[in-house]
XYZ file of C-alpha atoms in Angstrom:
740
model
C 61.610 86.076 170.483
C 59.827 83.619 172.758
C 56.338 84.807 173.788
C 56.990 83.926 177.451
C 60.319 85.740 177.685
C 60.293 88.403 180.429
C 59.788 91.998 179.426
C 63.009 93.856 178.625
C 63.670 97.497 179.438
C 63.553 98.463 175.763
C 60.213 96.695 175.276
C 58.927 98.377 178.404
C 59.770 101.833 177.073
C 58.480 101.078 173.572
C 55.146 99.827 174.912
C 54.731 102.890 177.098
C 55.441 105.180 174.145
C 52.741 103.409 172.098
C 50.286 103.780 174.984
C 50.950 107.491 175.394
C 50.471 108.039 171.648
C 47.113 106.266 171.816
C 45.777 109.302 173.686
C 45.135 112.100 171.211
C 45.354 114.743 173.899
C 47.686 115.005 176.850
C 46.403 112.862 179.703
C 47.558 112.635 183.269
C 48.227 108.936 183.925
C 49.162 107.152 187.137
C 50.686 103.761 186.323
C 49.986 100.784 188.569
C 51.492 97.820 186.714
C 53.146 97.012 183.385
C 53.992 93.428 182.476
C 53.850 90.774 179.773
C 50.384 89.603 178.759
C 50.566 85.904 177.937
C 49.156 84.918 174.522
C 45.857 83.015 174.353
C 46.418 79.445 175.448
C 45.096 77.952 172.204
C 47.802 79.824 170.271
C 50.519 79.290 172.826
C 50.150 75.498 172.951
C 50.614 75.358 169.172
C 53.808 77.342 169.579
C 55.030 75.090 172.414
C 54.193 71.906 170.543
C 56.258 73.078 167.590
C 59.063 74.224 169.908
C 59.272 70.742 171.442
C 58.838 68.939 168.125
C 55.677 67.146 169.223
C 54.789 64.571 166.579
C 51.498 64.406 164.756
C 50.850 68.134 164.454
C 50.063 69.603 161.080
C 48.815 72.996 162.209
C 50.846 76.010 161.210
C 52.683 77.661 164.062
C 51.103 81.042 164.764
C 53.166 84.176 164.712
C 52.390 85.226 168.231
C 52.112 88.901 169.165
C 54.295 90.403 171.863
C 51.719 91.778 174.282
C 52.200 94.167 177.195
C 49.447 94.880 179.728
C 49.049 98.287 181.363
C 46.931 98.961 184.434
C 46.728 102.664 185.254
C 44.526 105.531 186.370
C 43.447 108.301 184.060
C 43.335 111.329 186.352
C 40.441 113.453 185.097
C 40.484 116.010 187.877
C 41.116 116.466 191.591
C 40.155 113.208 193.231
C 38.666 111.794 190.027
C 40.503 108.680 188.862
C 39.391 106.255 186.130
C 40.942 102.798 186.485
C 41.885 101.638 182.991
C 43.467 98.607 181.360
C 45.102 98.454 177.949
C 47.018 95.744 176.127
C 49.577 96.838 173.550
C 51.015 94.718 170.735
C 54.532 96.128 170.533
C 55.186 94.452 167.173
C 52.208 95.973 165.369
C 52.251 99.015 167.694
C 48.505 98.719 168.188
C 46.131 98.780 171.145
C 44.462 95.355 171.055
C 42.397 95.701 174.233
C 40.953 98.595 176.197
C 38.744 98.527 179.279
C 37.631 101.110 181.815
C 36.458 99.831 185.184
C 33.640 101.070 187.444
C 34.455 102.834 190.706
C 33.981 99.743 192.901
C 36.928 98.027 191.178
C 39.867 98.967 193.376
C 43.235 97.895 192.026
C 46.111 96.883 194.270
C 47.941 99.588 196.178
C 51.177 100.962 194.778
C 54.292 101.356 196.870
C 54.036 105.187 196.759
C 50.479 104.921 198.129
C 51.758 102.866 201.050
C 54.634 105.296 201.524
C 52.257 108.293 201.578
C 50.393 107.002 204.598
C 52.878 108.046 207.265
C 53.298 111.482 205.691
C 49.524 111.939 205.749
C 49.459 111.080 209.451
C 52.329 113.418 210.320
C 50.660 116.344 208.561
C 47.203 115.656 210.022
C 45.659 117.653 212.871
C 43.377 114.654 213.470
C 46.393 112.466 214.164
C 48.054 115.146 216.290
C 44.927 115.490 218.437
C 44.634 111.714 218.807
C 48.195 111.483 220.117
C 47.315 114.027 222.818
C 45.152 111.318 224.402
C 48.346 109.491 225.398
C 51.450 110.216 227.408
C 54.609 109.031 225.659
C 58.154 109.187 226.955
C 60.395 111.523 224.995
C 62.563 108.663 223.756
C 59.806 107.281 221.527
C 59.352 108.040 217.829
C 56.107 107.204 216.010
C 56.144 104.631 213.220
C 53.152 103.389 211.223
C 52.375 100.228 209.248
C 49.972 100.904 206.345
C 47.350 98.202 205.848
C 44.616 97.461 203.286
C 41.323 98.887 204.468
C 39.610 95.502 204.386
C 36.101 94.712 203.246
C 33.395 97.334 203.193
C 30.152 96.785 205.040
C 27.057 95.797 203.055
C 25.868 98.795 201.070
C 28.848 100.909 202.142
C 30.378 102.988 199.364
C 33.690 104.678 199.907
C 36.543 106.074 197.851
C 39.934 104.408 197.938
C 40.875 104.047 201.592
C 43.819 102.720 203.586
C 44.178 102.076 207.305
C 47.248 101.789 209.487
C 48.565 100.302 212.718
C 50.534 102.720 214.875
C 53.616 101.867 216.936
C 56.429 103.628 218.779
C 60.138 102.965 218.363
C 62.674 103.522 221.104
C 64.848 106.142 219.421
C 67.234 106.280 222.362
C 68.872 103.091 221.079
C 70.075 105.044 218.048
C 69.257 102.117 215.784
C 66.534 102.285 213.114
C 66.165 98.493 213.327
C 65.006 98.602 216.932
C 61.742 96.639 217.059
C 58.782 99.014 217.175
C 56.204 96.199 217.366
C 56.679 95.872 221.114
C 55.076 99.316 221.601
C 51.632 99.419 219.895
C 49.303 102.437 220.224
C 45.504 102.006 220.532
C 44.518 103.936 217.390
C 44.012 103.165 213.694
C 44.125 106.138 211.303
C 42.147 105.922 208.048
C 43.319 107.726 204.911
C 41.587 108.755 201.694
C 44.275 107.492 199.319
C 43.382 109.697 196.370
C 43.521 112.917 198.405
C 46.283 111.592 200.737
C 44.360 112.926 203.700
C 43.228 111.329 206.963
C 39.469 111.127 207.286
C 39.195 109.716 210.814
C 40.998 107.983 213.687
C 39.488 104.766 215.021
C 40.070 104.012 218.711
C 40.853 100.458 219.790
C 39.565 98.376 222.658
C 42.471 97.313 224.858
C 40.604 95.247 227.439
C 40.805 91.593 228.343
C 38.639 88.520 227.924
C 35.612 89.754 229.863
C 35.699 93.390 228.757
C 33.355 94.996 226.194
C 34.029 94.846 222.472
C 33.896 98.629 222.200
C 36.845 100.866 223.179
C 36.769 102.864 226.395
C 36.078 106.576 225.635
C 38.956 108.981 226.353
C 38.866 110.206 229.949
C 40.233 113.661 229.200
C 43.471 112.863 231.014
C 46.298 111.539 228.814
C 46.754 107.809 229.269
C 50.320 106.807 230.095
C 51.482 104.163 227.650
C 54.105 101.432 227.848
C 54.383 101.360 231.635
C 55.192 97.643 231.544
C 56.175 97.061 227.912
C 59.603 95.560 227.305
C 62.032 95.746 224.394
C 61.802 92.836 221.976
C 64.847 93.078 219.781
C 65.941 90.660 217.077
C 68.841 92.325 215.250
C 72.114 90.886 216.590
C 73.585 94.109 217.942
C 70.522 94.787 220.121
C 69.898 91.302 221.505
C 69.747 90.832 225.275
C 71.751 87.609 224.966
C 75.057 86.751 223.284
C 75.080 84.947 219.973
C 75.949 81.251 220.132
C 79.647 80.492 219.907
C 79.416 76.735 219.284
C 77.813 77.157 215.859
C 80.216 75.581 213.364
C 79.939 76.538 209.679
C 78.105 74.365 207.174
C 79.326 75.265 203.710
C 77.477 74.275 200.559
C 80.167 73.733 197.943
C 79.752 72.769 194.293
C 83.347 72.552 193.020
C 82.244 71.872 189.437
C 79.510 74.483 189.450
C 75.752 74.110 189.060
C 74.052 71.276 187.192
C 71.363 73.585 185.779
C 71.547 75.997 182.869
C 69.627 79.214 182.259
C 69.109 80.642 178.782
C 67.468 83.845 177.571
C 66.805 84.808 181.220
C 63.845 82.449 181.478
C 64.511 78.972 180.031
C 65.860 76.537 182.638
C 67.062 72.973 182.061
C 68.106 70.580 184.827
C 68.133 66.784 185.234
C 65.587 66.049 182.456
C 63.470 69.038 183.524
C 62.775 71.950 181.208
C 60.642 74.996 182.057
C 60.437 78.759 181.826
C 60.245 81.277 184.648
C 58.011 84.317 184.443
C 57.477 87.087 186.961
C 54.430 89.304 187.458
C 53.807 92.162 189.897
C 50.920 90.261 191.469
C 52.123 86.641 191.564
C 55.885 86.889 191.745
C 57.605 83.896 190.109
C 55.508 81.750 187.759
C 56.578 78.495 186.083
C 55.537 77.870 182.470
C 55.700 74.793 180.247
C 57.076 72.356 182.830
C 58.358 69.250 181.013
C 60.289 66.126 181.979
C 62.326 64.383 179.263
C 60.412 66.369 176.682
C 56.997 65.334 178.038
C 54.770 68.189 179.233
C 53.315 68.025 182.744
C 52.072 71.506 183.693
C 51.263 74.357 181.322
C 51.345 77.042 184.039
C 51.996 76.839 187.797
C 51.583 79.780 190.169
C 50.663 81.015 193.603
C 47.318 82.706 192.964
C 46.147 84.313 196.195
C 46.474 84.479 199.938
C 43.992 85.926 202.392
C 44.803 86.682 206.018
C 41.629 87.080 208.108
C 42.037 88.072 211.759
C 39.803 86.559 214.425
C 39.394 89.554 216.762
C 35.705 90.643 216.581
C 36.247 94.025 218.244
C 35.695 96.840 215.731
C 37.543 97.993 213.682
C 39.465 94.689 213.677
C 36.633 93.145 211.638
C 38.266 94.991 208.713
C 41.652 93.395 209.392
C 41.848 91.082 206.398
C 44.531 91.285 203.739
C 44.707 89.729 200.278
C 48.441 89.899 199.835
C 48.441 89.093 196.119
C 45.401 91.160 195.128
C 45.674 94.083 197.576
C 49.393 94.750 197.313
C 51.104 92.338 194.942
C 53.684 89.770 195.999
C 55.840 90.535 192.968
C 56.052 94.190 193.986
C 57.012 93.183 197.530
C 59.675 90.656 196.504
C 62.980 90.922 198.356
C 66.308 91.620 196.665
C 67.926 88.330 197.610
C 71.516 88.118 198.823
C 74.141 85.575 197.889
C 74.937 83.186 200.721
C 71.882 84.174 202.784
C 68.552 83.394 201.122
C 69.950 80.767 198.728
C 73.132 78.711 199.167
C 75.641 77.114 196.850
C 75.926 77.919 193.139
C 73.080 80.403 192.712
C 71.527 82.114 189.704
C 69.363 85.195 190.195
C 66.637 86.627 187.994
C 65.721 90.294 187.822
C 62.414 91.856 186.769
C 61.365 95.207 185.374
C 58.543 96.869 187.300
C 56.959 100.248 186.817
C 56.875 103.316 188.985
C 53.793 105.539 189.003
C 55.194 107.576 186.105
C 55.488 104.495 183.910
C 59.277 104.377 184.085
C 60.936 100.951 184.304
C 62.650 100.198 187.599
C 64.858 97.145 187.983
C 63.832 94.725 190.733
C 67.188 93.078 191.341
C 67.634 89.418 192.353
C 63.930 88.810 193.017
C 64.104 85.096 192.130
C 66.894 82.662 192.963
C 67.666 79.230 191.541
C 69.850 76.746 193.353
C 70.239 73.030 193.977
C 69.928 71.417 197.364
C 70.222 67.991 198.940
C 66.992 66.683 200.491
C 68.224 63.500 202.107
C 68.076 59.953 200.812
C 66.308 59.614 197.483
C 66.147 55.831 197.360
C 68.074 52.990 198.957
C 68.154 49.251 199.130
C 70.520 46.844 200.863
C 70.835 43.289 199.622
C 71.118 41.599 202.993
C 72.619 38.473 201.427
C 75.587 40.302 199.916
C 75.586 43.282 202.303
C 75.662 45.541 199.208
C 73.846 48.827 199.840
C 72.949 51.162 196.962
C 71.866 54.628 198.061
C 71.211 57.851 196.157
C 70.419 61.339 197.342
C 67.256 63.258 196.457
C 68.457 66.425 194.802
C 66.117 69.352 194.190
C 66.236 72.408 191.983
C 64.670 75.265 193.940
C 63.032 78.325 192.382
C 62.430 80.708 195.274
C 61.222 84.214 195.984
C 60.665 85.980 199.299
C 58.209 88.773 200.029
C 57.973 91.190 202.932
C 54.489 92.475 203.659
C 54.775 94.908 206.594
C 55.364 92.610 209.566
C 55.317 89.230 207.792
C 57.699 87.431 205.452
C 56.635 84.652 203.122
C 59.055 82.344 201.335
C 57.563 80.764 198.221
C 59.388 77.940 196.448
C 58.887 75.522 193.593
C 61.070 72.426 194.011
C 61.674 69.961 191.175
C 63.449 66.735 192.080
C 65.401 63.933 190.449
C 62.492 61.483 190.825
C 60.112 63.543 188.688
C 58.353 65.170 191.647
C 57.248 68.771 192.109
C 56.945 70.285 195.578
C 55.269 73.623 196.159
C 56.449 75.054 199.453
C 55.301 77.997 201.544
C 57.079 79.283 204.637
C 55.714 81.988 206.909
C 57.985 83.941 209.220
C 58.565 87.542 210.284
C 56.783 89.303 213.128
C 53.213 88.587 214.218
C 50.762 91.479 213.915
C 50.209 92.901 217.389
C 47.896 95.386 219.108
C 47.857 96.865 222.618
C 46.289 95.179 225.643
C 45.938 96.536 229.167
C 48.626 95.489 231.595
C 47.930 92.233 233.405
C 45.029 91.152 231.158
C 44.645 88.222 228.778
C 42.396 87.871 225.746
C 40.088 85.435 223.994
C 41.257 86.812 220.663
C 44.970 86.149 220.844
C 47.954 85.573 223.087
C 49.929 88.053 225.164
C 53.461 87.644 223.838
C 55.017 90.510 225.812
C 53.673 92.872 228.483
C 51.055 95.117 226.873
C 51.333 93.323 223.516
C 48.561 91.085 222.123
C 49.280 88.901 219.080
C 45.866 88.320 217.530
C 44.623 84.948 216.327
C 44.511 84.794 212.541
C 44.754 82.548 209.508
C 46.843 82.478 206.343
C 44.940 80.770 203.524
C 46.752 80.221 200.223
C 45.613 79.160 196.767
C 47.888 77.477 194.212
C 46.757 77.387 190.581
C 47.696 74.302 188.530
C 47.003 74.362 184.788
C 47.918 70.778 183.825
C 49.038 69.437 180.441
C 49.699 65.770 181.136
C 51.915 64.347 178.393
C 50.241 66.460 175.716
C 49.403 70.034 174.768
C 46.146 68.906 173.117
C 43.123 70.671 174.561
C 40.953 68.195 176.394
C 43.566 65.470 176.773
C 44.047 66.107 180.507
C 41.283 64.806 182.743
C 40.873 65.060 186.513
C 39.882 62.063 188.624
C 39.240 61.859 192.355
C 40.627 58.587 193.651
C 39.759 57.220 197.107
C 40.545 54.059 199.057
C 37.472 52.591 200.769
C 37.136 49.708 203.216
C 35.257 46.619 202.070
C 33.085 44.795 204.621
C 34.131 41.223 205.289
C 32.123 38.895 203.061
C 32.631 35.338 201.754
C 32.544 36.323 198.079
C 35.085 39.147 197.765
C 36.706 39.717 201.156
C 36.531 36.546 203.250
C 39.292 37.597 205.671
C 38.370 41.279 205.877
C 41.738 42.620 204.782
C 40.745 43.847 201.337
C 39.882 47.394 200.324
C 38.813 48.943 197.035
C 39.903 51.955 195.044
C 37.053 54.167 193.907
C 37.626 56.520 190.976
C 35.293 59.421 190.207
C 35.952 61.358 186.997
C 35.416 65.102 187.366
C 33.131 65.945 184.448
C 32.179 69.460 185.524
C 33.589 72.254 187.688
C 33.333 71.507 191.365
C 34.838 71.902 194.801
C 35.876 69.254 197.304
C 37.696 68.944 200.606
C 40.580 66.819 201.800
C 39.545 63.489 203.254
C 42.411 61.687 205.015
C 40.212 58.755 206.032
C 39.691 57.972 202.352
C 43.135 59.125 201.179
C 41.349 61.400 198.700
C 43.798 61.904 195.840
C 43.597 64.217 192.856
C 44.778 62.427 189.708
C 45.727 64.522 186.686
C 45.652 62.049 183.802
C 46.008 61.929 180.042
C 42.761 60.379 178.888
C 44.306 59.078 175.654
C 47.641 57.610 176.782
C 48.173 54.434 178.779
C 51.206 53.330 180.729
C 52.607 50.414 178.734
C 53.336 48.428 181.889
C 50.328 49.047 184.141
C 47.734 49.817 181.505
C 46.591 52.825 183.528
C 46.347 56.335 182.190
C 49.630 58.194 182.508
C 49.375 60.943 185.084
C 50.464 62.905 188.109
C 48.769 63.093 191.491
C 48.597 65.094 194.694
C 46.807 64.636 197.998
C 45.217 67.832 199.381
C 46.368 68.388 202.942
C 43.618 68.454 205.559
C 44.386 71.926 206.842
C 41.885 74.162 208.581
C 40.240 76.677 206.270
C 38.199 79.874 206.690
C 36.728 80.113 210.204
C 34.751 83.331 209.687
C 30.983 82.869 209.455
C 29.826 82.206 205.860
C 27.582 85.278 206.040
C 30.419 87.537 207.167
C 32.072 89.991 204.803
C 35.389 88.233 205.413
C 34.026 84.921 204.139
C 32.085 86.433 201.231
C 35.258 88.091 199.990
C 37.119 84.772 199.901
C 34.882 81.774 199.143
C 37.957 80.064 197.709
C 39.146 79.740 201.328
C 36.276 77.399 202.255
C 37.434 74.328 200.293
C 40.750 72.557 199.697
C 40.121 71.780 196.047
C 38.469 73.602 193.160
C 38.279 72.416 189.559
C 37.194 75.078 187.077
C 36.891 75.454 183.319
C 39.749 77.262 181.619
C 39.377 80.823 180.334
C 42.226 83.051 179.187
C 43.140 85.576 181.868
C 41.420 83.822 184.780
C 44.306 83.550 187.205
C 42.930 84.772 190.532
C 41.205 82.544 193.083
C 39.437 85.536 194.680
C 38.797 87.454 191.467
C 40.541 90.398 189.826
C 39.661 92.987 192.470
C 40.070 92.169 196.161
C 40.908 95.621 197.515
C 37.930 96.937 199.562
C 35.730 94.211 198.081
C 32.469 93.176 199.718
C 32.275 89.822 197.967
C 34.160 87.756 195.436
C 33.554 88.688 191.815
C 35.073 86.451 189.154
C 36.920 84.036 191.446
C 36.719 80.258 191.617
C 33.194 80.284 193.016
C 31.954 82.215 189.990
C 33.961 79.938 187.683
C 32.175 76.899 189.116
C 28.737 78.503 188.985
C 28.766 79.258 185.274
C 28.269 75.555 184.539
C 31.078 74.397 182.233
C 31.654 70.738 181.469
C 34.659 68.576 180.560
C 35.437 65.575 178.398
C 33.326 64.951 175.311
C 31.778 66.999 172.540
C 28.529 67.698 174.306
C 27.130 67.785 177.809
C 25.276 64.697 178.989
C 22.054 64.746 180.964
C 23.974 63.881 184.132
C 26.405 66.731 183.527
C 23.523 69.182 183.112
C 21.911 67.907 186.281
C 25.174 68.270 188.189
C 25.785 71.770 186.905
C 22.397 72.786 188.265
C 23.493 72.204 191.825
C 23.650 68.510 192.728
C 26.603 67.390 194.826
C 28.411 64.349 193.452
C 28.535 62.489 196.727
C 32.262 62.854 197.283
C 32.224 65.911 199.483
C 32.075 68.160 196.446
C 29.499 70.634 195.259
C 28.563 72.723 192.286
C 26.973 76.059 191.631
C 24.035 76.912 189.438
C 24.484 76.312 185.741
C 23.799 79.131 183.302
C 24.203 80.094 179.680
C 27.871 80.991 180.192
C 28.823 77.324 180.460
C 30.664 75.576 177.656
C 32.877 72.590 176.930
C 36.164 73.410 178.627
C 39.412 71.976 179.963
C 40.096 71.670 183.689
C 42.185 73.974 185.846
C 42.915 72.750 189.371
C 43.267 74.963 192.441
C 44.691 73.676 195.715
C 43.878 75.656 198.863
C 45.594 75.229 202.228
C 45.603 77.156 205.457
C 47.855 77.943 208.394
C 45.745 78.760 211.454
C 48.033 80.827 213.613
C 47.119 81.084 217.254
C 50.331 82.783 218.359
C 52.779 81.363 220.891
C 55.245 83.255 223.011
C 57.882 81.397 220.994
C 56.709 83.382 217.958
C 58.005 86.561 219.593
C 59.738 88.722 218.580
C 60.353 86.875 215.294
C 58.544 83.639 214.552
C 60.340 80.468 213.433
C 59.150 79.389 209.989
C 55.856 77.562 209.598
C 56.187 75.251 206.592
C 53.578 73.783 204.267
C 54.327 71.564 201.275
C 52.151 70.337 198.426
C 53.622 67.271 196.715
C 52.768 66.636 193.053
C 54.131 63.222 192.126
C 54.148 61.038 188.985
C 51.484 58.320 188.970
C 52.106 55.810 186.172
C 53.707 58.597 184.139
C 56.927 56.544 183.923
C 57.389 52.788 183.588
C 60.061 52.615 186.320
C 61.551 54.827 189.006
C 62.828 57.818 186.992
C 65.676 58.280 189.482
C 67.250 54.868 188.823
C 70.028 56.532 186.875
C 70.949 58.987 189.643
C 74.547 58.134 190.597
C 75.094 56.936 194.151
C 78.247 58.912 194.753
C 79.902 59.029 198.144
C 80.491 62.422 199.720
C 84.192 62.412 200.494
C 84.036 65.606 202.563
C 81.917 63.909 205.235
C 83.880 63.248 208.456
C 83.408 61.372 211.705
C 82.601 63.343 214.855
C 84.013 62.229 218.191
C 81.830 61.598 221.228
C 82.222 62.674 224.854
C 85.535 64.368 224.156
C 87.148 61.064 223.107
C 88.824 60.159 219.842
C 87.163 57.530 217.682
C 88.438 54.006 218.357
C 90.020 51.872 215.675
C 86.924 49.699 215.488
C 84.636 52.699 215.156
C 86.807 53.889 212.289
C 86.478 50.536 210.504
C 89.696 48.864 211.639
C 90.335 45.821 213.789
C 90.033 45.901 217.554
C 89.710 43.465 220.407
C 86.254 42.299 221.412
C 83.353 40.968 219.375
C 82.187 42.946 216.352
C 78.751 42.346 214.835
C 79.226 39.913 211.952
C 76.770 41.548 209.510
C 76.475 45.142 210.692
C 74.753 46.440 207.565
C 71.738 44.143 207.773
C 71.731 43.138 211.447
C 71.936 39.358 210.719
C 68.827 39.252 208.539
C 68.313 36.177 206.365
C 70.471 33.136 205.846
C 73.242 32.457 203.407
C 73.593 32.895 199.688
C 71.622 31.718 196.638
C 70.708 28.014 196.330
C 70.860 25.880 193.215
C 67.401 24.252 192.816
C 69.057 20.904 191.988
C 70.505 20.835 195.493
C 67.167 21.306 197.283
C 65.839 18.215 199.035
C 68.659 15.955 197.798
């Protein structure tokens, strides 16, 4: 059995049985996550090298254990939970790892914890008394969005908390999909999650741009709500406008089926690509062992983290910051995708087994979809002398999953194309998070998208983790280089006409951070240090250019910023350690600062490339910037010779528009990882330039196409060389006929 194969139901149950037996007395356990633990990388690359038949290896292939990780609470008494982690080898039926965590380590919320929030509010006298401060029409029903509690204040110690945003739904419409976000209430309840009991109700300021940050105290007379609020429906049957009738179908048809194959539920092959798909409760879909024509490119590719800090400084909004991977888990929130809606054409779906709180396997159906899509022209050239045009289409294989996190949806996709490229795409949609604002007022902290409804300014900052293996599984063969294009002053020796520029390459010899620099076209090159391209003589590699997106705007000394230092730079390069997968560290829920994230990985002072650290490497690890917009933390005794892991960070600063209401059109970001001297020619040369025979001509202005427009003969002058617009002159010339 392959060590990266997803966990089966039988393995799930067997592993749980081994765990239960490891306790010699009955214990009350609350399960948070159960999933495959990947083998140590050093062992796994030996396995992969043998699997692919990589030449030159004499090492014996290890018999890899089948490991399952459990994260759970041991409930020792009322309100006393001990967060625990165990790893079980289901082949040897042994516990190979056990760890108990201190109280400050708050794991991600479970779905039952989120679900308990509304029940806690309904049963609470605190909540009932808070509602008496408002006058609501009888047609409204209360609905509540649970939210992570956010970061604690400095020195603040609290049990496991959760907060919530409160809304009202117009029940008179007799439709549970009626949009409740257009009716926000000015309160935030706070729940002790362990005891499932409200501990307080925070009141919200509802004033405008020149009003105080603090909320207005209750007057004693119930405040009438929603006097000017309007419905904001999005489901078709409740819209205030008819659906378009001139929308003709576009059908994606693949009469011969899909070009990709899926084996053993995780191995995918398509157009020279070969990779495996994993799925974890925290990350969602993960790609392993990405190869092209048998040559490895990336060992592991994943979305690592996302933080969403809100820019409204009025308390308690300073706690409104979510880490959607660490606080809740994108895998847990993955949608059950539907054929013909989320993915089109010939589609293959992958399921995943997740746990409930009792440790029972539950099937997450259709959480990942695979399909092919056309992405326009791939390459084209027209020989203007012969009027021969050769054109191919850029086809992509898409691995996609979609998550719903309260009001927002995120669409995550890995796209592999016929030219050897990898695109990592993020789309944000759904409904903006809104709070109440007094009628007729505007705000510095967001935009009024509907009467009485303020959509707050916020950011979405993502981190993608790239563990490269460029053309080899050998540890240390992949190096990282920052490549920039710099102007050269005009000078008589090297640039007499001023048109020249130079390429500057800076090897990354130690962990560091850097930012995008469009003026220098700062490019991250992932190269094999030992293999040269036989044509160019350059190291074979792949590259990407970090996009110059805006990053964390919160003050560096704020709790928001201290919890997410990864969100302050576009690029991080760290030294590899098994199990280090999270840009913001293992525990983000209620954190006050990052522990174990990329900042800590940089600060421990690793080094790359070579058997020992040079004097310059030691100097750099002690805090010297390398002059390319990068920086390093303090070196310490934890540092060691390592191999690089690359993290790309990008942000979407969302200052809401009225066009984002009631459901926002997608905001799209793409990271393009492209071959750079990895091949000796365009790898898509052999893509057939087939003509799509189902394409048809469309008439204009209600008229039929003329004979000439349809390619036939007609009166009047027709352009002689329509393909090339009369470029060039004539055909080839025999040299003997020149000048004679």
